[in-house]
Tab-separated table of C-alpha atoms and ligand atoms in Angstrom:
chain	number	residue	atom	x	y	z
L	1	MET	CA	-26.601	-0.892	-8.572
L	2	THR	CA	-26.005	1.161	-5.581
L	3	ALA	CA	-24.571	4.256	-6.855
L	4	PRO	CA	-21.290	5.352	-5.167
L	5	VAL	CA	-21.735	8.270	-2.822
L	6	GLY	CA	-18.701	10.328	-2.076
L	7	GLY	CA	-16.332	8.538	-4.378
L	8	PRO	CA	-15.094	4.993	-4.646
L	9	GLY	CA	-14.890	3.345	-1.305
L	10	ALA	CA	-15.842	6.483	0.553
L	11	VAL	CA	-18.564	6.099	3.112
L	12	GLY	CA	-20.199	8.561	5.403
L	13	ALA	CA	-19.479	12.192	5.850
L	14	GLY	CA	-17.278	14.137	8.119
L	15	GLY	CA	-18.142	16.990	10.370
L	16	ALA	CA	-20.442	19.784	9.462
L	17	GLY	CA	-18.908	22.540	7.454
L	18	GLY	CA	-19.499	26.201	7.833
L	19	ALA	CA	-22.509	27.853	6.353
L	20	GLY	CA	-22.006	29.120	2.840
L	21	GLY	CA	-21.894	32.834	2.528
L	22	ALA	CA	-23.158	34.924	-0.338
L	23	GLY	CA	-20.637	36.552	-2.605
L	24	GLY	CA	-17.926	33.876	-2.614
L	25	PRO	CA	-16.909	31.928	-5.696
L	26	GLY	CA	-19.809	29.920	-6.939
L	27	SER	CA	-22.018	31.323	-4.258
L	28	ARG	CA	-25.037	31.720	-6.520
L	29	ALA	CA	-25.144	28.011	-7.194
L	30	ALA	CA	-24.223	27.244	-3.621
L	31	THR	CA	-27.142	29.191	-2.241
L	32	GLY	CA	-29.552	28.496	-5.042
L	33	GLY	CA	-29.704	32.194	-5.953
L	34	GLU	CA	-31.655	34.932	-4.287
L	35	ARG	CA	-35.085	34.133	-5.595
L	36	PRO	CA	-37.019	30.900	-5.741
L	37	PRO	CA	-37.659	29.427	-9.163
L	38	GLN	CA	-41.089	29.697	-10.681
L	39	ALA	CA	-43.867	29.270	-8.190
L	40	ARG	CA	-44.424	25.621	-7.372
L	41	HIS	CA	-47.615	23.984	-6.398
L	42	VAL	CA	-47.382	22.760	-2.836
L	43	GLN	CA	-49.833	20.030	-2.029
L	44	GLN	CA	-51.871	20.815	1.066
L	45	GLU	CA	-52.786	18.030	3.454
L	46	LEU	CA	-56.382	18.110	4.619
L	47	ALA	CA	-57.589	16.650	7.880
L	48	GLY	CA	-58.713	13.066	7.440
L	49	MET	CA	-56.865	12.595	4.160
L	50	PRO	CA	-54.252	9.839	4.077
L	51	VAL	CA	-50.711	11.159	4.400
L	52	ARG	CA	-48.867	11.020	1.107
L	53	LEU	CA	-45.956	8.591	1.185
L	54	TYR	CA	-42.602	10.129	0.286
L	55	PRO	CA	-41.037	8.383	-2.722
L	56	ALA	CA	-37.321	7.748	-2.319
L	57	THR	CA	-34.439	5.582	-3.398
L	58	PRO	CA	-31.585	4.621	-1.075
L	59	THR	CA	-29.260	6.786	-3.156
L	60	ARG	CA	-31.471	9.809	-2.630
L	61	LEU	CA	-31.668	9.234	1.119
L	62	LEU	CA	-27.933	8.704	1.465
L	63	THR	CA	-27.188	11.795	-0.587
L	64	TRP	CA	-29.320	13.820	1.830
L	65	LEU	CA	-27.564	12.230	4.781
L	66	ASP	CA	-24.087	12.851	3.397
L	67	CYS	CA	-24.605	16.449	2.356
L	68	PRO	CA	-27.905	18.361	2.060
L	69	ARG	CA	-26.348	20.872	-0.315
L	70	ARG	CA	-25.291	18.120	-2.679
L	71	TYR	CA	-28.804	16.670	-2.376
L	72	ARG	CA	-30.240	19.984	-3.459
L	73	PHE	CA	-27.966	20.124	-6.504
L	74	ALA	CA	-28.746	16.523	-7.450
L	75	TYR	CA	-32.487	16.385	-6.849
L	76	LEU	CA	-34.060	19.825	-6.596
L	77	ASP	CA	-32.285	22.597	-8.479
L	78	ARG	CA	-33.493	22.664	-12.071
L	79	PRO	CA	-31.840	23.144	-14.373
L	80	MET	CA	-29.317	21.041	-12.482
L	81	PRO	CA	-26.058	22.921	-11.855
L	82	PRO	CA	-23.438	21.581	-14.280
L	83	LYS	CA	-21.459	18.666	-12.887
L	84	GLY	CA	-17.707	18.329	-12.982
L	85	PRO	CA	-16.008	16.075	-15.526
L	86	PRO	CA	-16.964	12.390	-15.711
L	87	TRP	CA	-15.108	9.892	-13.517
L	88	ALA	CA	-13.132	7.051	-15.012
L	89	HIS	CA	-14.149	4.664	-12.227
L	90	ASN	CA	-17.789	5.313	-13.065
L	91	SER	CA	-17.083	4.341	-16.669
L	92	VAL	CA	-15.504	1.106	-15.459
L	93	GLY	CA	-18.410	0.356	-13.159
L	94	ALA	CA	-21.032	1.053	-15.804
L	95	ALA	CA	-19.280	-1.114	-18.406
L	96	VAL	CA	-18.881	-4.048	-16.020
L	97	HIS	CA	-22.488	-3.848	-14.845
L	98	SER	CA	-23.756	-3.683	-18.437
L	99	ALA	CA	-21.562	-6.595	-19.482
L	100	LEU	CA	-22.785	-8.787	-16.633
L	101	ALA	CA	-26.409	-7.936	-17.408
L	102	ASP	CA	-25.774	-8.786	-21.067
L	103	TRP	CA	-24.228	-12.074	-20.044
L	104	TRP	CA	-27.280	-13.191	-18.125
L	105	ALA	CA	-29.455	-12.275	-21.104
L	106	LEU	CA	-27.556	-14.756	-23.300
L	107	PRO	CA	-28.939	-18.249	-23.931
L	108	PHE	CA	-27.580	-20.686	-21.366
L	109	ALA	CA	-25.167	-22.385	-23.794
L	110	GLN	CA	-23.497	-19.063	-24.620
L	111	ARG	CA	-22.841	-18.020	-21.022
L	112	THR	CA	-19.110	-18.569	-21.034
L	113	PRO	CA	-16.470	-16.431	-19.344
L	114	ARG	CA	-15.180	-15.535	-22.784
L	115	ALA	CA	-18.596	-14.132	-23.732
L	116	GLY	CA	-18.546	-11.960	-20.623
L	117	MET	CA	-15.074	-10.698	-21.465
L	118	ALA	CA	-16.227	-9.783	-24.979
L	119	ALA	CA	-19.206	-7.962	-23.475
L	120	VAL	CA	-16.898	-5.773	-21.378
L	121	ARG	CA	-14.993	-4.730	-24.510
L	122	ARG	CA	-18.251	-4.092	-26.352
L	123	ARG	CA	-19.724	-2.050	-23.510
L	124	TRP	CA	-16.585	-0.088	-22.705
L	125	LEU	CA	-16.895	3.636	-22.005
L	126	THR	CA	-13.960	5.981	-22.432
L	127	GLU	CA	-15.096	9.013	-20.407
L	128	GLY	CA	-12.906	10.201	-17.553
L	129	PHE	CA	-9.603	8.571	-18.455
L	130	ARG	CA	-6.335	10.462	-18.810
L	131	ASP	CA	-5.737	9.090	-22.285
L	132	GLU	CA	-6.401	6.147	-24.545
L	133	ALA	CA	-3.612	4.065	-23.040
L	134	GLN	CA	-5.035	4.401	-19.526
L	135	SER	CA	-8.495	3.528	-20.789
L	136	ALA	CA	-7.189	0.440	-22.595
L	137	ALA	CA	-5.268	-0.748	-19.533
L	138	ALA	CA	-8.340	-0.324	-17.328
L	139	ARG	CA	-10.492	-2.092	-19.882
L	140	GLU	CA	-8.208	-5.114	-19.973
L	141	ARG	CA	-8.150	-5.264	-16.176
L	142	ALA	CA	-11.945	-5.219	-16.173
L	143	VAL	CA	-12.008	-7.912	-18.862
L	144	THR	CA	-9.843	-10.090	-16.616
L	145	TRP	CA	-12.030	-9.453	-13.538
L	146	VAL	CA	-15.169	-10.424	-15.382
L	147	GLY	CA	-13.593	-13.508	-16.952
L	148	GLU	CA	-12.323	-14.751	-13.604
L	149	TYR	CA	-15.576	-13.895	-11.850
L	150	LEU	CA	-17.763	-15.671	-14.386
L	151	GLY	CA	-15.468	-18.679	-14.202
L	152	CYS	CA	-16.828	-19.123	-10.665
L	153	VAL	CA	-20.506	-18.453	-11.504
L	154	ASP	CA	-22.920	-21.248	-12.377
L	155	PRO	CA	-24.459	-20.166	-15.705
L	156	GLY	CA	-27.413	-22.424	-15.012
L	157	ALA	CA	-28.330	-20.654	-11.775
L	158	GLU	CA	-30.894	-18.465	-13.479
L	159	PRO	CA	-31.357	-15.247	-11.470
L	160	VAL	CA	-34.820	-14.199	-10.441
L	161	GLY	CA	-33.968	-10.706	-11.596
L	162	VAL	CA	-31.172	-8.800	-13.343
L	163	GLU	CA	-31.177	-5.005	-13.116
L	164	ARG	CA	-34.569	-5.512	-11.544
L	165	THR	CA	-36.514	-2.618	-10.029
L	166	VAL	CA	-38.154	-3.443	-6.719
L	167	SER	CA	-40.214	-1.293	-4.400
L	168	THR	CA	-42.035	-1.340	-1.121
L	169	PRO	CA	-44.180	1.028	0.887
L	170	THR	CA	-43.318	1.653	4.524
L	171	ARG	CA	-45.218	3.656	7.126
L	172	THR	CA	-44.054	6.941	5.557
L	173	LEU	CA	-42.100	6.145	2.388
L	174	VAL	CA	-42.313	4.387	-0.929
L	175	LEU	CA	-38.844	2.940	-1.323
L	176	SER	CA	-37.577	1.703	-4.654
L	177	GLY	CA	-34.328	0.816	-6.341
L	178	ARG	CA	-32.765	-1.234	-9.071
L	179	VAL	CA	-30.898	-4.344	-7.969
L	180	ASP	CA	-27.932	-5.675	-9.940
L	181	ARG	CA	-29.042	-9.250	-9.476
L	182	ILE	CA	-31.519	-11.190	-7.376
L	183	ASP	CA	-30.650	-14.856	-6.910
L	184	ALA	CA	-32.884	-17.689	-5.814
L	185	ARG	CA	-31.312	-19.600	-2.927
L	186	GLY	CA	-33.671	-22.432	-2.200
L	187	ASP	CA	-36.996	-20.883	-1.256
L	188	THR	CA	-35.443	-17.534	-0.438
L	189	LEU	CA	-33.861	-14.672	-2.359
L	190	ALA	CA	-30.425	-13.082	-2.151
L	191	ILE	CA	-29.533	-9.538	-3.188
L	192	VAL	CA	-26.335	-9.333	-5.240
L	193	ASP	CA	-24.593	-5.997	-5.717
L	194	TYR	CA	-21.499	-5.764	-7.940
L	195	LYS	CA	-18.607	-3.604	-6.785
L	196	THR	CA	-15.692	-2.448	-8.941
L	197	GLY	CA	-13.995	0.162	-6.767
L	198	ARG	CA	-10.710	0.200	-4.896
L	199	HIS	CA	-12.245	-0.723	-1.555
L	200	GLU	CA	-12.690	-4.442	-0.923
L	201	PRO	CA	-15.932	-4.664	1.073
L	202	ASP	CA	-16.299	-6.895	4.108
L	203	GLU	CA	-19.187	-8.373	6.049
L	204	ALA	CA	-19.660	-5.158	8.009
L	205	ASP	CA	-20.109	-3.220	4.768
L	206	ALA	CA	-22.761	-5.657	3.591
L	207	ARG	CA	-24.565	-5.646	6.924
L	208	SER	CA	-24.508	-1.882	7.423
L	209	SER	CA	-25.590	-0.984	3.895
L	210	LEU	CA	-28.904	0.836	3.945
L	211	ALA	CA	-29.350	0.265	0.223
L	212	LEU	CA	-28.910	-3.506	0.441
L	213	ALA	CA	-31.347	-3.775	3.342
L	214	VAL	CA	-33.920	-1.706	1.475
L	215	TYR	CA	-33.475	-3.899	-1.590
L	216	ALA	CA	-34.006	-7.016	0.514
L	217	VAL	CA	-37.271	-5.687	1.942
L	218	ALA	CA	-38.416	-4.407	-1.462
L	219	ALA	CA	-37.505	-7.658	-3.230
L	220	ARG	CA	-39.455	-9.601	-0.637
L	221	ARG	CA	-42.484	-7.417	-1.241
L	222	THR	CA	-42.174	-7.292	-5.039
L	223	LEU	CA	-41.390	-10.945	-5.614
L	224	ARG	CA	-43.346	-12.346	-2.660
L	225	ARG	CA	-40.548	-14.549	-1.379
L	226	PRO	CA	-38.445	-14.311	1.766
L	227	CYS	CA	-35.263	-12.290	1.381
L	228	SER	CA	-32.776	-11.603	4.110
L	229	ARG	CA	-29.392	-12.262	2.504
L	230	VAL	CA	-27.338	-9.472	0.926
L	231	GLU	CA	-24.027	-9.846	-0.897
L	232	LEU	CA	-21.372	-7.522	-2.245
L	233	HIS	CA	-19.467	-9.138	-5.133
L	234	HIS	CA	-16.156	-7.308	-5.561
L	235	LEU	CA	-14.932	-7.926	-9.080
L	236	PRO	CA	-11.294	-6.739	-8.696
L	237	THR	CA	-10.615	-9.302	-5.940
L	238	GLY	CA	-13.267	-11.899	-6.707
L	239	THR	CA	-14.428	-11.771	-3.085
L	240	VAL	CA	-17.984	-11.880	-1.759
L	241	ALA	CA	-18.963	-10.027	1.408
L	242	ALA	CA	-22.277	-11.343	2.688
L	243	ALA	CA	-24.659	-10.736	5.557
L	244	ASP	CA	-27.890	-12.386	6.660
L	245	HIS	CA	-30.316	-9.922	8.170
L	246	THR	CA	-32.753	-10.746	10.919
L	247	PRO	CA	-36.310	-9.391	10.636
L	248	GLU	CA	-35.466	-7.008	13.469
L	249	GLY	CA	-32.330	-5.852	11.658
L	250	LEU	CA	-34.293	-5.103	8.488
L	251	GLU	CA	-36.934	-3.284	10.517
L	252	ARG	CA	-34.224	-1.100	12.054
L	253	LYS	CA	-32.920	-0.270	8.592
L	254	ILE	CA	-36.382	0.690	7.388
L	255	ALA	CA	-36.810	2.894	10.449
L	256	GLU	CA	-33.471	4.509	9.599
L	257	ALA	CA	-34.669	5.136	6.038
L	258	GLU	CA	-37.898	6.647	7.374
L	259	SER	CA	-36.005	8.961	9.695
L	260	ILE	CA	-33.762	10.210	6.882
L	261	GLY	CA	-36.742	10.460	4.549
L	262	ALA	CA	-38.685	12.600	7.034
L	263	ASP	CA	-35.860	15.152	7.129
L	264	ALA	CA	-35.499	15.145	3.342
L	265	ALA	CA	-39.256	15.542	2.866
L	266	ARG	CA	-39.298	18.565	5.203
L	267	ALA	CA	-36.467	20.143	3.223
L	268	ASP	CA	-38.227	19.383	-0.078
L	269	ALA	CA	-41.371	21.089	1.223
L	270	ALA	CA	-39.430	24.144	2.378
L	271	TYR	CA	-37.826	24.338	-1.061
L	272	ALA	CA	-41.202	24.052	-2.789
L	273	ARG	CA	-42.589	26.847	-0.607
L	274	GLY	CA	-39.684	29.083	-1.603
L	275	GLU	CA	-38.235	29.038	1.918
L	276	ALA	CA	-34.786	27.728	1.037
L	277	PHE	CA	-33.307	30.503	-1.047
L	278	GLY	CA	-30.942	33.409	-0.549
L	279	SER	CA	-29.885	33.829	3.056
L	280	ARG	CA	-32.006	30.845	4.127
L	281	ALA	CA	-30.506	28.360	1.665
L	282	ASP	CA	-27.829	26.993	3.953
L	283	ALA	CA	-30.155	26.664	6.915
L	284	VAL	CA	-32.216	24.130	4.982
L	285	PHE	CA	-29.485	22.617	2.823
L	286	PRO	CA	-26.223	23.026	4.763
L	287	PRO	CA	-22.966	21.880	3.204
L	288	ILE	CA	-21.394	18.989	5.077
L	289	THR	CA	-17.739	18.931	4.254
L	290	SER	CA	-15.528	15.869	4.414
L	291	PRO	CA	-12.836	14.153	2.350
L	292	ALA	CA	-15.738	13.073	0.122
L	293	CYS	CA	-15.871	16.649	-1.202
L	294	SER	CA	-12.979	15.651	-3.473
L	295	TRP	CA	-15.387	13.295	-5.217
L	296	CYS	CA	-18.404	15.578	-5.329
L	297	ASP	CA	-19.769	16.313	-8.786
L	298	TRP	CA	-20.773	19.817	-7.682
L	299	ARG	CA	-17.681	20.980	-5.793
L	300	ARG	CA	-17.118	23.688	-8.410
L	301	HIS	CA	-20.293	25.341	-7.053
L	302	CYS	CA	-19.345	24.897	-3.429
L	303	PRO	CA	-16.656	27.098	-1.822
L	304	GLU	CA	-16.786	25.168	1.444
L	305	GLY	CA	-16.198	21.866	-0.294
L	306	GLN	CA	-13.296	23.271	-2.280
L	307	ALA	CA	-11.683	24.486	0.929
L	308	ALA	CA	-12.266	21.200	2.727
L	309	ALA	CA	-10.762	18.718	0.286
L	310	PRO	CA	-8.347	18.880	-2.655
L	311	GLU	CA	-9.366	18.540	-6.253
L	312	ILE	CA	-8.406	15.175	-7.682
L	313	GLU	CA	-7.986	13.777	-11.158
L	314	PRO	CA	-10.991	12.117	-12.782
L	315	TRP	CA	-9.100	8.818	-12.882
L	316	ALA	CA	-8.036	8.866	-9.212
L	317	GLY	CA	-10.647	6.270	-8.290
L	318	LEU	CA	-9.452	3.572	-10.665
L	319	SER	CA	-8.696	0.274	-9.012
L	320	PRO	CA	-4.979	-0.518	-9.330
L	321	ARG	CA	-5.602	-4.270	-9.413
N	401	SF4	S1	-18.375	19.804	-2.194
N	401	SF4	FE1	-18.808	18.788	-0.222
N	401	SF4	S2	-19.971	20.301	0.984
N	401	SF4	FE2	-20.044	20.954	-1.169
N	401	SF4	S3	-21.917	20.081	-2.021
N	401	SF4	FE3	-20.301	18.646	-2.460
N	401	SF4	S4	-20.282	17.179	-0.743
N	401	SF4	FE4	-21.456	19.003	-0.104
């Protein structure tokens, strides 16, 4: 699945925020402290040696793009700064994804909508809800979504992959990710991504998604079949937002991933050399504030993010449908 970045339905980031200063609340975590962690081995590149490809997932690249400080918390600082409380909408999403994967693992004759509904109840997670009643109401909504969705799915259309990891090298990256479902459509493949958030995606969302384009290219490489179609299946509304990429469109997306990856790799290297700590932390990993700061798992460590967007309840992202 493509992990949500910046909360349910939130895309992109707003304007750049101010540089974090030392001494404010949470400033140690925000700046990564005054000293680098234990010395790290930094691989040197020798003349004539092949350049090492930078391994990345779409989620990692988009986290860097949205907010370098959040990227640092998520991928570099170890131990990882403690996250905020779990989100109820993430519990819903995880349960629905697990249930649908379980459903496809059933023998054909058992793939009924009722079996999918039972799987949601079995896979339910209770983290992030206000109370038991809210959790139960959300669970029954999700049960209904899955039942109605599976009523429109052909159980005999065996997917090529479910929760399948795919990868591909590019000129500078090794891109990988796990796809919710890969369907065979004639001789070609289609990427299927389940969505459970409040936002009902449209064709523009499917077409502009970096993650879906990367999955299409990686599925083509991994499974050795053409793949240009990407689909967002929104469970709360039962709608499908689809886009068919051209080869040129996919190439542009890969170039976009390479551009983001080059910036992230430079920041990773600076971090490994100990050049992104203390007063230099925000030059390499600046906070980028936006309304998405309300949804950031590390806002408690980020004074700029706290100032930019209000704190919200862990269940604020639940779909009302
Ligand atoms: S709260 Fe906002 S600015 Fe701070 S790390 Fe999170 S996303 Fe970045």
